Short mmCIF file of N, CA and C in Angstrom, two decimals:
data_model
loop_
_atom_site.label_atom_id
_atom_site.label_comp_id
_atom_site.label_asym_id
_atom_site.label_seq_id
_atom_site.Cartn_x
_atom_site.Cartn_y
_atom_site.Cartn_z
N MET O 1 137.36 141.33 93.57
CA MET O 1 136.38 140.26 93.44
C MET O 1 135.79 140.35 92.03
N PRO O 2 135.78 139.22 91.32
CA PRO O 2 135.20 139.22 89.98
C PRO O 2 133.71 139.54 90.03
N ALA O 3 133.18 140.02 88.91
CA ALA O 3 131.78 140.44 88.83
C ALA O 3 130.83 139.27 89.07
N SER O 4 131.20 138.08 88.58
CA SER O 4 130.31 136.92 88.76
C SER O 4 130.18 136.54 90.23
N ARG O 5 131.28 136.65 90.99
CA ARG O 5 131.23 136.34 92.43
C ARG O 5 130.42 137.39 93.18
N ARG O 6 130.53 138.66 92.76
CA ARG O 6 129.75 139.72 93.41
C ARG O 6 128.26 139.49 93.16
N ARG O 7 127.90 139.08 91.93
CA ARG O 7 126.50 138.80 91.64
C ARG O 7 125.99 137.62 92.45
N THR O 8 126.82 136.58 92.56
CA THR O 8 126.43 135.40 93.34
C THR O 8 126.24 135.77 94.81
N ALA O 9 127.16 136.56 95.36
CA ALA O 9 127.05 136.98 96.76
C ALA O 9 125.82 137.85 96.97
N ALA O 10 125.56 138.75 96.04
CA ALA O 10 124.38 139.62 96.15
C ALA O 10 123.10 138.80 96.05
N LEU O 11 123.09 137.82 95.15
CA LEU O 11 121.92 136.96 95.01
C LEU O 11 121.68 136.14 96.27
N THR O 12 122.75 135.64 96.88
CA THR O 12 122.63 134.87 98.12
C THR O 12 122.06 135.73 99.24
N VAL O 13 122.56 136.95 99.37
CA VAL O 13 122.06 137.87 100.41
C VAL O 13 120.59 138.19 100.14
N ALA O 14 120.24 138.48 98.90
CA ALA O 14 118.86 138.81 98.56
C ALA O 14 117.93 137.63 98.83
N LEU O 15 118.38 136.43 98.47
CA LEU O 15 117.56 135.24 98.67
C LEU O 15 117.34 134.96 100.15
N THR O 16 118.40 135.06 100.95
CA THR O 16 118.24 134.81 102.39
C THR O 16 117.36 135.87 103.03
N ALA O 17 117.46 137.11 102.57
CA ALA O 17 116.60 138.17 103.11
C ALA O 17 115.15 137.91 102.71
N PHE O 18 114.94 137.44 101.48
CA PHE O 18 113.60 137.15 101.01
C PHE O 18 112.98 136.00 101.79
N LEU O 19 113.76 134.96 102.06
CA LEU O 19 113.25 133.79 102.79
C LEU O 19 113.19 134.02 104.29
N GLY O 20 113.85 135.06 104.77
CA GLY O 20 113.81 135.37 106.20
C GLY O 20 114.69 134.46 107.03
N VAL O 21 115.78 133.99 106.48
CA VAL O 21 116.70 133.14 107.23
C VAL O 21 118.07 133.79 107.23
N THR O 22 118.88 133.40 108.18
CA THR O 22 120.23 133.92 108.22
C THR O 22 121.11 133.14 107.26
N ALA O 23 122.25 133.69 106.95
CA ALA O 23 123.16 133.02 106.02
C ALA O 23 123.64 131.69 106.59
N SER O 24 123.85 131.62 107.92
CA SER O 24 124.31 130.35 108.50
C SER O 24 123.21 129.30 108.43
N ALA O 25 121.95 129.71 108.59
CA ALA O 25 120.85 128.76 108.49
C ALA O 25 120.66 128.29 107.06
N ALA O 26 120.94 129.17 106.09
CA ALA O 26 120.81 128.80 104.68
C ALA O 26 121.83 127.75 104.29
N ARG O 27 122.97 127.74 104.96
CA ARG O 27 124.02 126.78 104.65
C ARG O 27 123.98 125.55 105.56
N ALA O 28 123.00 125.47 106.45
CA ALA O 28 122.93 124.34 107.38
C ALA O 28 122.69 123.04 106.62
N VAL O 29 123.29 121.98 107.11
CA VAL O 29 123.14 120.67 106.50
C VAL O 29 121.87 120.03 107.03
N PRO O 30 120.99 119.51 106.17
CA PRO O 30 119.78 118.86 106.66
C PRO O 30 120.12 117.59 107.42
N PRO O 31 119.29 117.19 108.39
CA PRO O 31 119.58 115.97 109.15
C PRO O 31 119.55 114.74 108.25
N ALA O 32 120.35 113.77 108.61
CA ALA O 32 120.42 112.53 107.85
C ALA O 32 119.12 111.75 108.02
N PRO O 33 118.69 111.00 106.99
CA PRO O 33 117.49 110.19 107.14
C PRO O 33 117.66 109.20 108.29
N GLY O 34 116.62 109.03 109.07
CA GLY O 34 116.70 108.12 110.20
C GLY O 34 116.98 108.82 111.51
N ASP O 35 117.47 110.09 111.46
CA ASP O 35 117.71 110.84 112.68
C ASP O 35 116.40 111.29 113.31
N ASP O 36 115.41 111.55 112.49
CA ASP O 36 114.12 112.01 112.96
C ASP O 36 113.17 110.82 113.03
N PRO O 37 112.61 110.49 114.21
CA PRO O 37 111.73 109.32 114.30
C PRO O 37 110.48 109.43 113.43
N ARG O 38 110.09 110.65 113.05
CA ARG O 38 108.93 110.81 112.19
C ARG O 38 109.23 110.36 110.76
N GLU O 39 110.52 110.25 110.39
CA GLU O 39 110.88 109.85 109.04
C GLU O 39 111.11 108.36 108.89
N VAL O 40 111.01 107.60 109.98
CA VAL O 40 111.22 106.16 109.92
C VAL O 40 110.05 105.55 109.14
N PRO O 41 110.36 104.72 108.14
CA PRO O 41 109.27 104.14 107.36
C PRO O 41 108.42 103.20 108.20
N ARG O 42 107.14 103.42 108.19
CA ARG O 42 106.21 102.61 108.96
C ARG O 42 105.00 102.26 108.11
N ALA O 43 104.26 101.25 108.56
CA ALA O 43 103.02 100.88 107.89
C ALA O 43 101.98 101.97 108.15
N ARG O 44 101.07 102.12 107.22
CA ARG O 44 99.99 103.09 107.36
C ARG O 44 98.74 102.36 107.82
N CYS O 45 98.14 102.84 108.90
CA CYS O 45 97.00 102.15 109.50
C CYS O 45 95.79 103.06 109.59
N ARG O 46 94.61 102.45 109.43
CA ARG O 46 93.34 103.12 109.64
C ARG O 46 92.58 102.32 110.68
N THR O 47 91.97 103.04 111.62
CA THR O 47 91.22 102.37 112.67
C THR O 47 89.74 102.66 112.52
N ALA O 48 88.93 101.74 113.04
CA ALA O 48 87.47 101.89 113.01
C ALA O 48 86.88 101.20 114.22
N VAL O 49 85.75 101.74 114.68
CA VAL O 49 85.00 101.15 115.78
C VAL O 49 83.59 100.86 115.29
N VAL O 50 83.16 99.61 115.44
CA VAL O 50 81.79 99.21 115.11
C VAL O 50 81.25 98.50 116.34
N GLY O 51 80.35 99.16 117.04
CA GLY O 51 79.82 98.57 118.26
C GLY O 51 80.90 98.47 119.32
N SER O 52 81.18 97.25 119.77
CA SER O 52 82.22 97.04 120.77
C SER O 52 83.48 96.43 120.17
N THR O 53 83.58 96.43 118.84
CA THR O 53 84.75 95.87 118.15
C THR O 53 85.58 96.98 117.53
N GLY O 54 86.88 96.93 117.79
CA GLY O 54 87.81 97.87 117.19
C GLY O 54 88.68 97.16 116.17
N THR O 55 88.92 97.80 115.04
CA THR O 55 89.68 97.18 113.95
C THR O 55 90.74 98.15 113.44
N ALA O 56 91.90 97.61 113.09
CA ALA O 56 92.95 98.38 112.43
C ALA O 56 93.33 97.66 111.14
N ARG O 57 93.29 98.38 110.04
CA ARG O 57 93.75 97.84 108.75
C ARG O 57 95.02 98.56 108.40
N CYS O 58 96.09 97.80 108.22
CA CYS O 58 97.40 98.39 107.99
C CYS O 58 97.99 97.90 106.67
N PHE O 59 98.61 98.81 105.95
CA PHE O 59 99.31 98.50 104.70
C PHE O 59 100.73 99.01 104.84
N ASN O 60 101.70 98.19 104.44
CA ASN O 60 103.10 98.56 104.53
C ASN O 60 103.65 98.84 103.13
N PRO O 61 103.80 100.12 102.74
CA PRO O 61 104.31 100.44 101.41
C PRO O 61 105.83 100.44 101.34
N ASN O 62 106.50 100.17 102.46
CA ASN O 62 107.96 100.27 102.54
C ASN O 62 108.62 98.91 102.31
N GLY O 63 109.90 98.93 102.16
CA GLY O 63 110.67 97.70 101.94
C GLY O 63 111.14 97.06 103.23
N THR O 64 110.68 97.55 104.36
CA THR O 64 111.10 97.00 105.66
C THR O 64 109.90 96.35 106.35
N LEU O 65 110.19 95.41 107.22
CA LEU O 65 109.16 94.74 108.00
C LEU O 65 108.74 95.63 109.15
N SER O 66 107.47 95.70 109.41
CA SER O 66 106.95 96.47 110.54
C SER O 66 106.07 95.55 111.38
N ARG O 67 106.07 95.75 112.69
CA ARG O 67 105.23 94.96 113.59
C ARG O 67 104.19 95.89 114.20
N VAL O 68 102.92 95.51 114.07
CA VAL O 68 101.81 96.36 114.45
C VAL O 68 101.07 95.76 115.64
N ARG O 69 100.69 96.61 116.60
CA ARG O 69 99.88 96.20 117.75
C ARG O 69 98.67 97.12 117.84
N LEU O 70 97.53 96.54 118.14
CA LEU O 70 96.31 97.31 118.36
C LEU O 70 96.06 97.40 119.86
N HIS O 71 95.78 98.61 120.33
CA HIS O 71 95.51 98.85 121.74
C HIS O 71 94.10 99.42 121.85
N ILE O 72 93.29 98.82 122.71
CA ILE O 72 91.92 99.27 122.91
C ILE O 72 91.70 99.56 124.38
N GLU O 73 91.21 100.76 124.65
CA GLU O 73 90.85 101.13 126.02
C GLU O 73 89.33 101.09 126.12
N CYS O 74 88.85 100.24 127.01
CA CYS O 74 87.41 100.07 127.18
C CYS O 74 86.85 101.16 128.10
N LYS O 75 85.59 101.51 127.90
CA LYS O 75 84.97 102.62 128.63
C LYS O 75 84.63 102.25 130.07
N ARG O 76 84.18 101.03 130.32
CA ARG O 76 83.75 100.62 131.66
C ARG O 76 84.96 100.16 132.47
N TRP O 77 84.95 100.47 133.77
CA TRP O 77 86.07 100.12 134.63
C TRP O 77 86.24 98.62 134.77
N TYR O 78 85.17 97.85 134.68
CA TYR O 78 85.24 96.40 134.86
C TYR O 78 85.59 95.66 133.57
N ASP O 79 85.67 96.38 132.46
CA ASP O 79 85.95 95.79 131.15
C ASP O 79 87.47 95.84 130.91
N PRO O 80 88.13 94.69 130.75
CA PRO O 80 89.59 94.71 130.59
C PRO O 80 90.01 95.34 129.25
N ASP O 81 91.06 96.15 129.31
CA ASP O 81 91.61 96.73 128.09
C ASP O 81 92.28 95.65 127.25
N VAL O 82 92.43 95.92 125.96
CA VAL O 82 92.96 94.94 125.02
C VAL O 82 94.25 95.45 124.40
N ASP O 83 95.28 94.63 124.41
CA ASP O 83 96.54 94.88 123.70
C ASP O 83 96.85 93.62 122.90
N THR O 84 96.79 93.70 121.58
CA THR O 84 97.07 92.51 120.77
C THR O 84 98.57 92.25 120.72
N ARG O 85 98.91 91.05 120.35
CA ARG O 85 100.33 90.75 120.16
C ARG O 85 100.80 91.41 118.86
N ALA O 86 102.10 91.54 118.71
CA ALA O 86 102.66 92.18 117.52
C ALA O 86 102.44 91.30 116.29
N VAL O 87 101.87 91.90 115.27
CA VAL O 87 101.59 91.19 114.02
C VAL O 87 102.51 91.75 112.95
N PRO O 88 103.33 90.89 112.31
CA PRO O 88 104.25 91.40 111.28
C PRO O 88 103.50 91.81 110.00
N VAL O 89 103.93 92.94 109.45
CA VAL O 89 103.40 93.42 108.18
C VAL O 89 104.60 93.52 107.24
N GLY O 90 104.69 92.59 106.30
CA GLY O 90 105.80 92.59 105.36
C GLY O 90 105.66 93.68 104.31
N PRO O 91 106.70 93.87 103.52
CA PRO O 91 106.65 94.87 102.46
C PRO O 91 105.51 94.57 101.48
N ALA O 92 104.76 95.61 101.13
CA ALA O 92 103.64 95.54 100.18
C ALA O 92 102.55 94.57 100.65
N ARG O 93 102.39 94.44 101.95
CA ARG O 93 101.35 93.57 102.52
C ARG O 93 100.33 94.39 103.29
N GLN O 94 99.13 93.82 103.42
CA GLN O 94 98.06 94.45 104.19
C GLN O 94 97.55 93.44 105.21
N ILE O 95 97.29 93.92 106.42
CA ILE O 95 96.76 93.06 107.48
C ILE O 95 95.57 93.75 108.15
N THR O 96 94.78 92.95 108.85
CA THR O 96 93.68 93.46 109.67
C THR O 96 93.84 92.88 111.06
N VAL O 97 93.82 93.75 112.07
CA VAL O 97 93.92 93.34 113.46
C VAL O 97 92.67 93.85 114.16
N ALA O 98 92.05 92.99 114.97
CA ALA O 98 90.81 93.38 115.64
C ALA O 98 90.83 92.93 117.10
N GLY O 99 90.04 93.62 117.90
CA GLY O 99 89.85 93.28 119.30
C GLY O 99 88.53 93.87 119.74
N ARG O 100 88.09 93.48 120.95
CA ARG O 100 86.79 94.01 121.37
C ARG O 100 86.72 94.15 122.87
N CYS O 101 85.81 94.98 123.29
CA CYS O 101 85.45 95.15 124.70
C CYS O 101 84.11 94.46 124.92
N TRP O 102 83.76 94.24 126.18
CA TRP O 102 82.45 93.67 126.46
C TRP O 102 81.36 94.71 126.20
N GLN O 103 81.67 95.96 126.54
CA GLN O 103 80.71 97.05 126.36
C GLN O 103 81.26 98.02 125.32
N GLU O 104 81.33 99.32 125.65
CA GLU O 104 81.77 100.34 124.70
C GLU O 104 83.29 100.50 124.69
N ILE O 105 83.80 101.01 123.56
CA ILE O 105 85.22 101.34 123.41
C ILE O 105 85.38 102.83 123.67
N GLN O 106 86.34 103.17 124.51
CA GLN O 106 86.62 104.58 124.79
C GLN O 106 87.66 105.12 123.82
N ASP O 107 88.71 104.35 123.54
CA ASP O 107 89.79 104.81 122.67
C ASP O 107 90.50 103.61 122.07
N LEU O 108 91.06 103.79 120.88
CA LEU O 108 91.92 102.75 120.31
C LEU O 108 92.99 103.42 119.48
N TRP O 109 94.17 102.77 119.45
CA TRP O 109 95.30 103.29 118.71
C TRP O 109 96.20 102.14 118.30
N VAL O 110 97.14 102.44 117.41
CA VAL O 110 98.07 101.45 116.88
C VAL O 110 99.49 101.88 117.23
N SER O 111 100.30 100.93 117.67
CA SER O 111 101.73 101.18 117.86
C SER O 111 102.51 100.26 116.94
N GLN O 112 103.73 100.69 116.58
CA GLN O 112 104.52 99.92 115.63
C GLN O 112 105.97 99.83 116.07
N ASP O 113 106.58 98.72 115.72
CA ASP O 113 108.01 98.51 115.90
C ASP O 113 108.57 98.01 114.59
N LEU O 114 109.77 98.45 114.26
CA LEU O 114 110.44 97.88 113.09
C LEU O 114 111.08 96.58 113.52
N GLY O 115 110.98 95.55 112.72
CA GLY O 115 111.51 94.26 113.11
C GLY O 115 112.17 93.55 111.97
N GLU O 116 112.92 92.56 112.33
CA GLU O 116 113.62 91.72 111.33
C GLU O 116 112.77 90.53 110.98
#
């Protein structure tokens, strides 16, 4: 074995030992983009509650269309929960979606779908 290959092999072993991974894990191929649902480009949303009104402000920094829905769970049993219809957020666009309960809001969140 040539000296350069021995140095490369020794460096690889030292590096994997330093990082605490096995040689097979060091050579593993990373997953393709899109395989992990957390890597799917989505709009970024911030939510706020003021009194009995819930608001979501969303900005889409990606080149794909995203559809945003605001979901509000009301605190009182007699107060109907709110689910808005899907609102498209185009690339480099910002939208505001709002809904309200009659009384207090217990929880609110945003869901998204990628759309054409």
